[in-house]
Amino acid sequence: MPPVLDPQLKRVLAERIKYYNQLGIYDFYRRPVVESSTIQPEQREQMNAKAVMAAGPEENIFEAAVTKPESTAADPAKALAIIREDLGDCTRCKLHKLGRKQIVFGVGNPRAELMFVGEGPGADEDEQGEPFVGRAGQLLNNMIKAMGLRREDVYIANVVKCRPPGNRMPERDECDTCSPFLLRQIAAVKPKVIVALGAVAAKTLLAINASMSDLRGRWYGFRGGTKLAVTYHPAFLLRDPRQKKEAWKDLQMVMTELGLPLPNRAPE
Ligand code: URA
């Protein structure tokens, strides 16, 4: 017979599961339950909790909360709207109290074949509520145009949805807290190709720590058959325009993958 869980503990666990769901975490794994007469009562309670996960559906406290809310939405625009709603007026990490004006969710074609992922909003984005609308955004627009596409054709999002103060890089805990929402955006849009703009996006999406020179110039397999390429962040290209030709090589690799015609001349 499955062990019966203390109702109070059951409530606490259900709350925690709901919290994980809000972060986009829906898959839970069970460690084997160890039988021992020497375990402490506190430990036993924890083990009971795990045992409940192993129990039949009648004991499954995750029952009501195991599917992602957007998974029933066939329309990617609806799925994105559900994810945005889930994000709410987010206070999950410290960025919410460090001067953000608004959450910058994402913009573009919900059925885009190409998705760009940046780091996090800057001052202009925080002001306007849209990613890549400042100087770096102007350069990104030019890069998109050089590929023969319009900004409205692609989907653009960031790893963190709130502006880090003073335009500092988002910190690890902020990326970890916010990235489940990015992963859900990607799952909703189902792009053929993701271009990670800069090291923060690349390292977050690929979960590897490497230099930009090691990360660029090759394809990575991502979830759901999506391919991922890494290129320089437009803000870096504004500081070091000599690297634009390297970024153009990365974009040409993407264009070939998407079947877009390559122009004879590199963009200015
Ligand atoms: N830099 C980013 O990484 N994202 C933006 O939205 C703007 C600037």
Coordinates of C-alpha atoms and ligand atoms in Angstrom, one line a residue:
M1 CA 0.0 0.0 0.0
P2 CA 1.4 3.5 -0.8
P3 CA 2.3 5.5 2.3
V4 CA -0.2 8.2 3.2
L5 CA 1.1 11.7 3.2
D6 CA 0.5 14.2 5.9
P7 CA -2.2 16.7 4.5
Q8 CA -0.1 19.7 5.6
L9 CA 3.0 18.5 3.8
K10 CA 0.8 17.6 0.8
R11 CA -0.4 21.2 0.6
V12 CA 3.1 22.6 0.9
L13 CA 4.3 20.2 -1.8
A14 CA 1.4 21.2 -4.1
E15 CA 2.2 24.9 -3.6
R16 CA 5.8 24.2 -4.5
I17 CA 4.8 22.2 -7.7
K18 CA 2.6 25.1 -8.7
Y19 CA 5.6 27.5 -8.2
Y20 CA 7.8 25.2 -10.4
N21 CA 5.0 25.1 -13.0
Q22 CA 5.0 28.9 -13.1
L23 CA 8.7 28.8 -13.9
G24 CA 7.9 26.4 -16.8
I25 CA 9.1 23.3 -15.0
Y26 CA 6.7 20.4 -15.5
D27 CA 8.9 17.3 -15.5
F28 CA 9.7 15.7 -12.1
Y29 CA 11.7 12.7 -11.4
R30 CA 11.6 10.4 -8.5
R31 CA 14.7 9.1 -6.6
P32 CA 14.4 5.5 -5.4
V33 CA 12.8 5.3 -1.9
V34 CA 15.3 3.9 0.6
E35 CA 13.8 1.6 3.3
S36 CA 15.7 1.8 6.5
S37 CA 14.7 1.6 10.2
T38 CA 17.5 4.0 11.1
I39 CA 16.2 7.1 9.3
Q40 CA 15.2 10.1 11.2
P41 CA 11.5 11.3 11.3
E42 CA 12.4 14.4 9.3
Q43 CA 14.1 12.3 6.6
R44 CA 11.2 9.9 6.6
E45 CA 8.7 12.7 5.9
Q46 CA 10.8 13.7 2.9
M47 CA 10.9 10.1 1.7
N48 CA 7.1 9.9 2.1
A49 CA 6.8 12.8 -0.1
K50 CA 8.9 11.1 -2.8
A51 CA 6.9 7.9 -2.3
V52 CA 3.7 9.8 -3.0
M53 CA 5.1 10.7 -6.4
A54 CA 5.5 7.0 -7.0
A55 CA 2.0 6.2 -5.9
G56 CA -1.0 5.6 -8.2
P57 CA -3.1 8.4 -9.7
E58 CA -5.3 8.5 -6.7
E59 CA -2.4 9.7 -4.6
N60 CA -0.8 11.9 -7.2
I61 CA -0.7 15.5 -6.0
F62 CA 0.7 16.6 -9.3
E63 CA -2.3 15.5 -11.2
A64 CA -3.8 18.9 -11.6
A65 CA -0.6 20.6 -12.5
V66 CA 1.4 18.4 -14.9
T67 CA 0.7 19.9 -18.2
K68 CA 2.0 23.3 -19.4
P69 CA -1.0 25.6 -19.7
E70 CA -0.1 26.6 -23.3
S71 CA 0.3 23.0 -24.4
T72 CA -3.4 22.8 -25.4
A73 CA -3.1 26.0 -27.6
A74 CA -2.6 25.0 -31.2
D75 CA -2.2 28.6 -32.2
P76 CA 1.4 29.9 -31.3
A77 CA 0.0 33.4 -30.7
K78 CA -2.4 32.0 -28.1
A79 CA 0.4 29.9 -26.5
L80 CA 2.6 33.1 -26.3
A81 CA -0.3 35.0 -24.7
I82 CA -0.7 32.2 -22.1
I83 CA 3.0 32.3 -21.3
R84 CA 2.9 36.1 -21.0
E85 CA -0.1 35.8 -18.6
D86 CA 1.8 33.2 -16.6
L87 CA 4.7 35.6 -16.3
G88 CA 2.3 38.2 -14.8
D89 CA 3.8 41.2 -13.0
C90 CA 6.8 39.0 -12.3
T91 CA 8.6 39.3 -8.9
R92 CA 10.5 36.0 -9.2
C93 CA 14.0 37.5 -9.2
K94 CA 15.6 40.6 -7.8
L95 CA 15.4 42.5 -11.1
H96 CA 11.8 43.4 -10.3
K97 CA 12.9 45.7 -7.5
L98 CA 16.0 47.1 -9.2
G99 CA 14.3 49.8 -11.2
R100 CA 12.6 48.0 -14.1
K101 CA 9.7 50.0 -15.6
Q102 CA 8.1 47.1 -17.4
I103 CA 8.5 43.5 -18.4
V104 CA 9.8 43.1 -22.0
F105 CA 8.4 39.9 -23.2
G106 CA 9.1 39.4 -26.9
V107 CA 8.0 40.6 -30.3
G108 CA 7.4 39.4 -33.8
N109 CA 5.9 36.6 -35.8
P110 CA 4.6 33.8 -33.5
R111 CA 5.2 31.4 -36.4
A112 CA 8.6 32.7 -37.3
E113 CA 11.1 30.3 -38.8
L114 CA 13.9 32.4 -37.3
M115 CA 14.2 33.6 -33.7
F116 CA 16.8 35.9 -32.2
V117 CA 17.6 35.7 -28.5
G118 CA 19.4 38.6 -26.8
E119 CA 20.5 39.2 -23.3
G120 CA 18.1 41.5 -21.6
P121 CA 16.3 44.8 -22.1
G122 CA 18.3 48.1 -22.0
A123 CA 16.9 51.5 -21.1
D124 CA 15.1 52.0 -24.4
E125 CA 13.5 48.6 -24.3
D126 CA 12.5 49.1 -20.7
E127 CA 10.9 52.4 -21.7
Q128 CA 9.0 51.0 -24.8
G129 CA 8.3 47.4 -23.6
E130 CA 9.8 45.9 -26.8
P131 CA 13.1 44.1 -27.2
F132 CA 15.9 45.6 -29.4
V133 CA 14.5 49.1 -30.1
G134 CA 17.6 51.1 -29.1
R135 CA 20.9 51.5 -31.0
A136 CA 21.7 47.7 -30.8
G137 CA 18.1 47.2 -32.1
Q138 CA 18.7 49.4 -35.1
L139 CA 21.8 47.3 -36.0
L140 CA 19.8 44.1 -35.4
N141 CA 17.1 45.5 -37.8
N142 CA 19.8 46.1 -40.4
M143 CA 21.2 42.6 -39.9
I144 CA 17.6 41.2 -40.4
K145 CA 17.2 43.3 -43.5
A146 CA 20.5 42.2 -44.9
M147 CA 19.2 38.6 -44.7
G148 CA 16.3 39.6 -46.9
L149 CA 13.8 39.6 -44.1
R150 CA 11.7 42.1 -42.2
R151 CA 11.7 42.5 -38.4
E152 CA 8.0 41.4 -38.5
D153 CA 9.1 38.1 -40.1
V154 CA 11.2 36.9 -37.1
Y155 CA 10.6 36.5 -33.4
I156 CA 12.8 38.4 -30.9
A157 CA 13.2 37.8 -27.2
N158 CA 15.7 38.0 -24.4
V159 CA 17.0 35.7 -21.7
V160 CA 15.8 38.0 -19.0
K161 CA 12.7 40.0 -19.4
C162 CA 13.5 42.9 -17.0
R163 CA 16.2 45.5 -17.4
P164 CA 19.3 44.8 -15.3
P165 CA 20.3 48.1 -13.5
G166 CA 22.9 50.2 -15.3
N167 CA 22.8 47.9 -18.3
R168 CA 24.9 45.3 -16.4
M169 CA 24.9 41.7 -17.6
P170 CA 22.1 39.6 -16.1
E171 CA 23.4 37.5 -13.3
R172 CA 23.3 33.7 -13.2
D173 CA 20.4 33.5 -10.8
E174 CA 18.4 36.0 -12.9
C175 CA 19.0 34.0 -16.0
D176 CA 18.1 30.7 -14.3
T177 CA 14.9 32.2 -13.0
C178 CA 13.8 33.8 -16.2
S179 CA 15.0 31.4 -18.9
P180 CA 12.2 28.8 -18.4
F181 CA 9.9 31.5 -19.9
L182 CA 12.2 31.9 -22.9
L183 CA 12.2 28.1 -23.3
R184 CA 8.4 28.1 -23.4
Q185 CA 8.5 31.0 -25.9
I186 CA 10.8 28.9 -28.1
A187 CA 8.5 25.8 -27.7
A188 CA 5.5 27.9 -28.7
V189 CA 7.1 29.5 -31.8
K190 CA 8.9 26.4 -32.9
P191 CA 11.5 28.2 -35.0
K192 CA 13.6 26.3 -37.5
V193 CA 16.6 28.3 -36.4
I194 CA 17.6 30.3 -33.2
V195 CA 20.3 32.8 -33.4
A196 CA 21.8 33.4 -29.9
L197 CA 23.1 37.0 -29.8
G198 CA 26.2 37.1 -27.6
A199 CA 27.6 34.9 -24.9
V200 CA 24.8 35.3 -22.3
A201 CA 22.1 33.9 -24.7
A202 CA 24.4 31.2 -26.0
K203 CA 25.5 30.0 -22.6
T204 CA 22.0 30.1 -21.3
L205 CA 20.5 28.2 -24.2
L206 CA 23.3 25.7 -24.6
A207 CA 24.2 25.3 -20.9
I208 CA 27.9 25.4 -21.7
N209 CA 30.6 27.8 -20.7
A210 CA 32.8 28.7 -23.7
S211 CA 34.3 31.8 -25.3
M212 CA 32.5 33.4 -28.2
S213 CA 35.2 32.4 -30.6
D214 CA 34.6 28.7 -29.7
L215 CA 30.8 29.1 -29.8
R216 CA 30.5 30.7 -33.2
G217 CA 30.7 29.2 -36.6
R218 CA 28.9 25.9 -36.1
W219 CA 25.4 24.5 -35.6
Y220 CA 24.0 23.2 -32.4
G221 CA 21.0 20.9 -32.1
F222 CA 18.4 22.4 -29.9
R223 CA 15.1 20.9 -28.6
G224 CA 12.4 19.9 -31.0
G225 CA 14.6 19.7 -34.1
T226 CA 15.4 23.4 -33.9
K227 CA 19.0 24.4 -34.8
L228 CA 20.9 27.0 -33.0
A229 CA 23.7 29.3 -34.2
V230 CA 25.7 31.8 -32.1
T231 CA 26.8 35.2 -33.3
Y232 CA 28.1 38.5 -31.8
H233 CA 25.7 40.7 -29.9
P234 CA 24.8 43.8 -31.9
A235 CA 25.9 46.0 -28.9
F236 CA 29.4 44.4 -29.2
L237 CA 29.4 45.0 -33.0
L238 CA 28.7 48.7 -32.3
R239 CA 31.8 48.8 -30.1
D240 CA 33.9 46.8 -32.5
P241 CA 32.5 47.2 -36.1
R242 CA 35.5 45.2 -37.5
Q243 CA 33.7 42.1 -36.3
K244 CA 30.7 42.8 -38.5
K245 CA 32.1 40.7 -41.3
E246 CA 32.4 37.7 -38.9
A247 CA 28.8 38.2 -37.8
W248 CA 27.8 38.3 -41.5
K249 CA 29.4 34.9 -42.0
D250 CA 27.2 33.6 -39.2
L251 CA 24.1 35.1 -40.7
Q252 CA 25.0 33.6 -44.1
M253 CA 25.2 30.2 -42.5
V254 CA 21.7 30.8 -41.2
M255 CA 20.4 32.0 -44.5
T256 CA 21.7 28.9 -46.2
E257 CA 19.9 26.7 -43.6
L258 CA 16.7 28.6 -44.2
G259 CA 17.0 28.5 -48.0
L260 CA 17.3 32.3 -48.2
P261 CA 19.2 33.7 -51.3
L262 CA 22.7 35.0 -50.5
P263 CA 23.4 38.4 -51.8
N264 CA 26.5 39.0 -53.9
R265 CA 27.8 41.8 -51.7
A266 CA 28.2 42.0 -47.9
P267 CA 26.0 44.6 -46.3
E268 CA 27.6 47.9 -45.4
Ligands
URA1 N1 20.3 44.1 -25.8 C1 19.7 42.9 -25.6 O1 20.3 41.9 -25.3 N2 18.4 42.9 -25.7 C2 17.6 44.0 -26.0 O2 16.4 43.9 -26.0 C3 18.3 45.2 -26.2 C4 19.6 45.3 -26.1

